[in-house]
CSV table of C-alpha atoms in Angstrom, one decimal:
chain,number,residue,atom,x,y,z
A,1,UNK,CA,-0.2,0.1,-0.2
A,2,UNK,CA,2.9,2.2,0.6
A,3,UNK,CA,4.9,1.6,-2.6
A,4,UNK,CA,1.6,2.6,-4.3
A,5,UNK,CA,1.2,5.6,-2.6
A,6,UNK,CA,4.1,6.6,-3.3
A,7,UNK,CA,4.1,5.7,-6.7
A,8,UNK,CA,0.2,7.9,-6.9
A,9,UNK,CA,2.7,10.8,-5.4
A,10,UNK,CA,5.2,10.6,-7.6
A,11,UNK,CA,2.5,10.8,-11.0
A,12,UNK,CA,1.2,14.0,-9.0
A,13,UNK,CA,3.8,15.8,-9.0
A,14,UNK,CA,5.4,14.5,-13.0
A,15,UNK,CA,1.6,15.7,-14.4
A,16,UNK,CA,2.1,19.1,-12.2
A,17,UNK,CA,5.3,19.7,-13.5
A,18,UNK,CA,3.9,18.9,-17.4
A,19,UNK,CA,1.1,20.9,-17.1
A,20,UNK,CA,0.9,23.5,-14.7
A,21,UNK,CA,0.2,26.6,-16.7
A,22,UNK,CA,3.0,28.9,-15.0
A,23,UNK,CA,5.7,26.0,-14.7
A,24,UNK,CA,5.6,23.6,-17.5
A,25,UNK,CA,8.3,24.0,-19.4
A,26,UNK,CA,6.8,26.2,-22.6
A,27,UNK,CA,5.6,28.6,-20.1
A,28,UNK,CA,7.5,31.9,-19.6
A,29,UNK,CA,4.8,33.1,-17.3
A,30,UNK,CA,6.0,36.7,-15.5
A,31,UNK,CA,4.0,34.8,-12.6
A,32,UNK,CA,6.2,32.1,-12.2
A,33,UNK,CA,9.3,34.4,-12.2
A,34,UNK,CA,8.0,36.9,-9.9
A,35,UNK,CA,7.5,33.9,-7.6
A,36,UNK,CA,10.4,32.5,-7.7
A,37,UNK,CA,12.5,35.7,-7.0
A,38,UNK,CA,10.8,36.3,-3.8
A,39,UNK,CA,11.4,32.3,-3.1
A,40,UNK,CA,15.0,33.2,-3.9
A,41,UNK,CA,14.8,36.3,-1.2
A,42,UNK,CA,14.3,33.6,1.8
A,43,UNK,CA,16.7,31.2,0.0
A,44,UNK,CA,19.6,33.6,0.2
A,45,UNK,CA,18.8,34.6,3.7
A,46,UNK,CA,18.8,30.9,4.9
A,47,UNK,CA,21.7,29.6,2.8
A,48,UNK,CA,24.0,32.6,3.9
A,49,UNK,CA,23.9,31.0,7.5
A,50,UNK,CA,25.9,28.3,5.7
A,51,UNK,CA,28.1,29.6,3.7
A,52,UNK,CA,31.4,28.8,5.2
A,53,UNK,CA,30.4,25.2,4.2
A,54,UNK,CA,29.5,26.3,0.2
A,55,UNK,CA,32.9,28.6,0.1
A,56,UNK,CA,35.4,25.3,0.7
A,57,UNK,CA,33.1,23.1,-1.0
A,58,UNK,CA,33.6,22.3,-5.2
A,59,UNK,CA,30.2,20.4,-6.0
A,60,UNK,CA,27.0,20.6,-5.1
A,61,UNK,CA,23.6,18.7,-6.0
A,62,UNK,CA,20.2,20.1,-5.3
A,63,UNK,CA,17.7,18.0,-4.2
A,64,UNK,CA,13.9,18.5,-5.7
A,65,UNK,CA,15.1,21.8,-6.9
A,66,UNK,CA,12.1,21.8,-9.5
A,67,UNK,CA,12.9,24.6,-12.5
A,68,UNK,CA,16.6,24.8,-10.8
A,69,UNK,CA,16.4,28.8,-10.0
A,70,UNK,CA,18.0,27.6,-6.4
A,71,UNK,CA,21.0,26.3,-8.2
A,72,UNK,CA,21.7,28.9,-10.5
A,73,UNK,CA,21.5,31.1,-7.4
A,74,UNK,CA,23.7,29.5,-5.2
A,75,UNK,CA,26.1,29.5,-9.0
A,76,UNK,CA,26.0,33.2,-9.1
A,77,UNK,CA,27.0,33.8,-5.3
A,78,UNK,CA,29.8,30.9,-5.0
A,79,UNK,CA,31.0,31.2,-9.1
A,80,UNK,CA,33.6,28.4,-8.2
A,81,UNK,CA,31.0,25.3,-7.4
A,82,UNK,CA,29.9,23.1,-9.9
A,83,UNK,CA,26.4,22.9,-8.9
A,84,UNK,CA,24.5,20.0,-10.3
A,85,UNK,CA,20.3,20.0,-10.2
A,86,UNK,CA,17.6,17.3,-10.1
A,87,UNK,CA,14.1,16.6,-10.1
A,88,UNK,CA,11.5,13.9,-10.0
A,89,UNK,CA,11.3,14.8,-13.2
A,90,UNK,CA,12.2,15.7,-16.7
A,91,UNK,CA,9.5,17.9,-16.9
A,92,UNK,CA,10.5,20.6,-14.0
A,93,UNK,CA,14.6,20.4,-15.1
A,94,UNK,CA,14.2,21.1,-18.8
A,95,UNK,CA,13.4,24.4,-17.5
A,96,UNK,CA,16.8,25.4,-15.6
A,97,UNK,CA,18.2,27.0,-19.2
A,98,UNK,CA,15.4,29.6,-18.1
A,99,UNK,CA,16.9,30.7,-15.1
A,100,UNK,CA,20.3,30.2,-16.1
A,101,UNK,CA,20.0,32.9,-18.6
A,102,UNK,CA,17.9,35.2,-15.8
A,103,UNK,CA,21.5,34.3,-13.4
A,104,UNK,CA,24.0,34.2,-16.4
A,105,UNK,CA,24.9,31.3,-14.9
A,106,UNK,CA,25.4,27.2,-16.7
A,107,UNK,CA,25.0,23.9,-14.5
A,108,UNK,CA,26.7,21.3,-16.4
A,109,UNK,CA,24.1,18.6,-15.4
A,110,UNK,CA,20.7,17.9,-14.6
A,111,UNK,CA,18.7,15.1,-13.9
A,112,UNK,CA,15.6,13.3,-13.4
A,113,UNK,CA,15.3,10.8,-10.2
A,114,UNK,CA,13.9,10.1,-7.3
A,115,UNK,CA,15.4,11.4,-4.1
A,116,UNK,CA,16.4,8.1,-3.0
A,117,UNK,CA,17.9,6.7,-6.2
A,118,UNK,CA,20.4,9.4,-7.0
A,119,UNK,CA,22.5,8.5,-10.6
A,120,UNK,CA,25.9,9.7,-8.7
A,121,UNK,CA,28.7,7.4,-7.5
A,122,UNK,CA,29.3,6.8,-4.2
A,123,UNK,CA,31.6,9.4,-2.1
A,124,UNK,CA,31.3,12.0,-5.1
A,125,UNK,CA,29.5,15.5,-3.6
A,126,UNK,CA,30.7,17.7,-0.9
A,127,UNK,CA,26.8,19.0,-0.4
A,128,UNK,CA,23.4,18.1,-1.2
A,129,UNK,CA,20.7,20.6,-0.7
A,130,UNK,CA,17.3,21.4,-1.0
A,131,UNK,CA,15.3,24.5,-0.5
A,132,UNK,CA,11.2,23.6,0.8
A,133,UNK,CA,11.4,20.2,-1.0
A,134,UNK,CA,12.3,17.8,1.5
A,135,UNK,CA,8.8,17.3,2.7
A,136,UNK,CA,8.0,16.3,-0.6
A,137,UNK,CA,9.9,13.3,-0.6
A,138,UNK,CA,8.7,10.4,0.5
A,139,UNK,CA,10.4,8.1,1.7
A,140,UNK,CA,12.7,10.2,3.8
A,141,UNK,CA,14.6,7.3,5.4
A,142,UNK,CA,15.6,5.9,1.8
A,143,UNK,CA,16.4,9.8,0.6
A,144,UNK,CA,18.6,10.1,3.6
A,145,UNK,CA,20.3,6.6,3.1
A,146,UNK,CA,21.0,7.6,-0.5
A,147,UNK,CA,22.6,11.2,0.5
A,148,UNK,CA,24.6,9.6,3.3
A,149,UNK,CA,25.9,7.0,0.3
A,150,UNK,CA,26.5,10.1,-2.5
A,151,UNK,CA,28.4,12.2,-0.1
A,152,UNK,CA,31.9,12.5,0.4
A,153,UNK,CA,33.3,11.7,3.6
A,154,UNK,CA,33.3,15.4,5.6
A,155,UNK,CA,30.7,16.1,3.3
A,156,UNK,CA,27.3,18.1,4.3
A,157,UNK,CA,23.6,17.8,3.7
A,158,UNK,CA,21.8,20.9,3.8
A,159,UNK,CA,17.5,21.2,4.2
A,160,UNK,CA,16.3,24.7,4.3
A,161,UNK,CA,13.1,26.3,5.1
A,162,UNK,CA,11.5,23.1,6.0
A,163,UNK,CA,7.8,22.9,7.7
A,164,UNK,CA,8.6,21.4,10.8
A,165,UNK,CA,6.1,20.0,13.8
A,166,UNK,CA,6.1,18.2,17.0
A,167,UNK,CA,4.5,14.7,17.0
A,168,UNK,CA,1.3,15.4,18.6
A,169,UNK,CA,0.4,18.1,16.1
A,170,UNK,CA,1.4,16.5,12.7
A,171,UNK,CA,-2.1,15.4,11.7
A,172,UNK,CA,-3.5,18.7,12.2
A,173,UNK,CA,-0.3,20.4,10.8
A,174,UNK,CA,-0.8,17.6,7.8
A,175,UNK,CA,-4.1,18.5,6.8
A,176,UNK,CA,-4.0,22.4,7.2
A,177,UNK,CA,-0.8,22.8,4.5
A,178,UNK,CA,-2.8,19.7,2.0
A,179,UNK,CA,-6.2,22.0,2.3
A,180,UNK,CA,-4.1,24.9,1.7
A,181,UNK,CA,-2.6,23.4,-1.4
A,182,UNK,CA,-4.8,20.2,-2.6
A,183,UNK,CA,-2.9,19.8,-5.8
A,184,UNK,CA,0.6,18.6,-4.5
A,185,UNK,CA,1.0,16.3,-1.8
A,186,UNK,CA,3.1,17.9,0.7
A,187,UNK,CA,3.6,16.6,4.6
A,188,UNK,CA,5.0,18.4,7.6
A,189,UNK,CA,8.5,17.1,8.9
A,190,UNK,CA,8.3,15.7,12.2
A,191,UNK,CA,12.1,17.6,13.4
A,192,UNK,CA,12.6,14.9,16.4
A,193,UNK,CA,12.1,12.0,14.0
A,194,UNK,CA,14.3,13.3,11.1
A,195,UNK,CA,17.0,13.9,13.4
A,196,UNK,CA,16.9,11.0,14.9
A,197,UNK,CA,16.7,8.7,11.1
A,198,UNK,CA,19.8,10.7,10.1
A,199,UNK,CA,21.9,9.8,13.5
A,200,UNK,CA,20.8,5.8,13.1
A,201,UNK,CA,22.6,5.8,9.8
A,202,UNK,CA,25.7,7.7,10.9
A,203,UNK,CA,25.2,11.3,10.7
A,204,UNK,CA,25.9,13.9,13.0
A,205,UNK,CA,22.5,15.9,13.0
A,206,UNK,CA,21.2,19.6,13.9
A,207,UNK,CA,18.6,21.9,13.1
A,208,UNK,CA,17.9,25.0,14.1
A,209,UNK,CA,14.4,27.0,13.8
A,210,UNK,CA,14.1,29.6,11.6
A,211,UNK,CA,10.9,31.4,11.7
A,212,UNK,CA,11.7,34.0,8.8
A,213,UNK,CA,8.8,36.8,8.3
A,214,UNK,CA,10.0,36.9,4.3
A,215,UNK,CA,7.1,35.9,1.9
A,216,UNK,CA,4.5,35.7,4.0
A,217,UNK,CA,0.9,36.4,4.6
A,218,UNK,CA,-0.6,38.6,6.6
A,219,UNK,CA,-1.7,36.2,9.3
A,220,UNK,CA,1.7,34.5,8.7
A,221,UNK,CA,3.5,37.4,9.2
A,222,UNK,CA,2.0,37.7,12.6
A,223,UNK,CA,2.3,34.0,13.4
A,224,UNK,CA,6.3,33.8,12.4
A,225,UNK,CA,6.7,37.1,13.9
A,226,UNK,CA,5.5,36.1,17.7
A,227,UNK,CA,7.4,32.8,17.1
A,228,UNK,CA,10.5,34.5,16.5
A,229,UNK,CA,10.0,36.7,19.8
A,230,UNK,CA,8.9,33.7,21.9
A,231,UNK,CA,11.6,31.3,20.9
A,232,UNK,CA,10.4,28.6,23.4
A,233,UNK,CA,7.2,28.3,21.1
A,234,UNK,CA,9.4,27.3,18.0
A,235,UNK,CA,9.6,23.5,19.3
A,236,UNK,CA,6.2,23.4,20.0
A,237,UNK,CA,4.0,25.1,17.4
A,238,UNK,CA,4.5,24.6,13.7
A,239,UNK,CA,7.6,26.4,12.4
A,240,UNK,CA,9.9,26.6,9.3
A,241,UNK,CA,13.4,25.3,10.2
A,242,UNK,CA,16.8,24.2,8.9
A,243,UNK,CA,18.5,20.7,9.4
A,244,UNK,CA,22.2,19.9,8.8
A,245,UNK,CA,23.3,16.4,8.4
A,246,UNK,CA,27.7,16.1,8.3
A,247,UNK,CA,28.7,13.0,7.2
A,248,UNK,CA,32.1,12.2,9.6
C-alpha cells in the first residue's frame, strides 16, 4: 500500500510539472518568475548562514530543485562551485535554461531522479541541499541513506526552509497544508523523527528553527513574528527550520 501511495505521489508531481500553466517547460510566465525571485530572497537569507560550507566545497547537488532557480542563484553567489540539479521529472529540470539565462550562469548537468535513487557515484559530492523540498520526499529514511552514500566523507547535507512540527500536532498540520495547496501532496516534518533517523544512519544531525517573515501572508507574518520573539514556542508550534546533516 505504501508503495502504491508513493507511486501515486510521483505521478501527481510529474503531471504538475508537465501541465501547470505557470511551471510547465513551455511557459515563460512573468508570474512564475516573480514568485521564484521572491522565494530567492528567503533562500539567500537561509543559505547565507551556511556560507562557509559552500565556500570550501567544490561539488554541490540540489535535490528536488524543480526548475533549478536555487541552483542558479547558488552558482551566482559562489561561482567556483560545480552545481548539479535534480528533480523527480524531466518536465521540471527542462526549464533550467530559463534560470541560467536570468542569473547568467551555467549548470553542467540536470537529472530526473527520485530522492532515494540518485545517479551519482558513492562519495562523489561535497554538499547536497534542498530548499523547501524535503517535505515532499515520501521515503525519508531511504532518501537519507542515499544521501549518505553519495556524500563524500566530511560532506554536508542541508535541508533549508522546511515546515516542522512535533508528533502530537502532525495530523493537524498535515491537514492544513494539504487544504491550502491540494494539487501537490505535502508533508510536515516531525523534526525529532528526522534527526533520529539521520543519526541512526551515521550522520551528525543538527537543526535550527528559522521563523523568517519573508514571503508570508498577513496572518502568517504575525504568526512568525510572534514565534521569532517567543522562541520557546518554536519547539511546540509548527515552524520552518533548517537541517544540517554532517557525514563524518
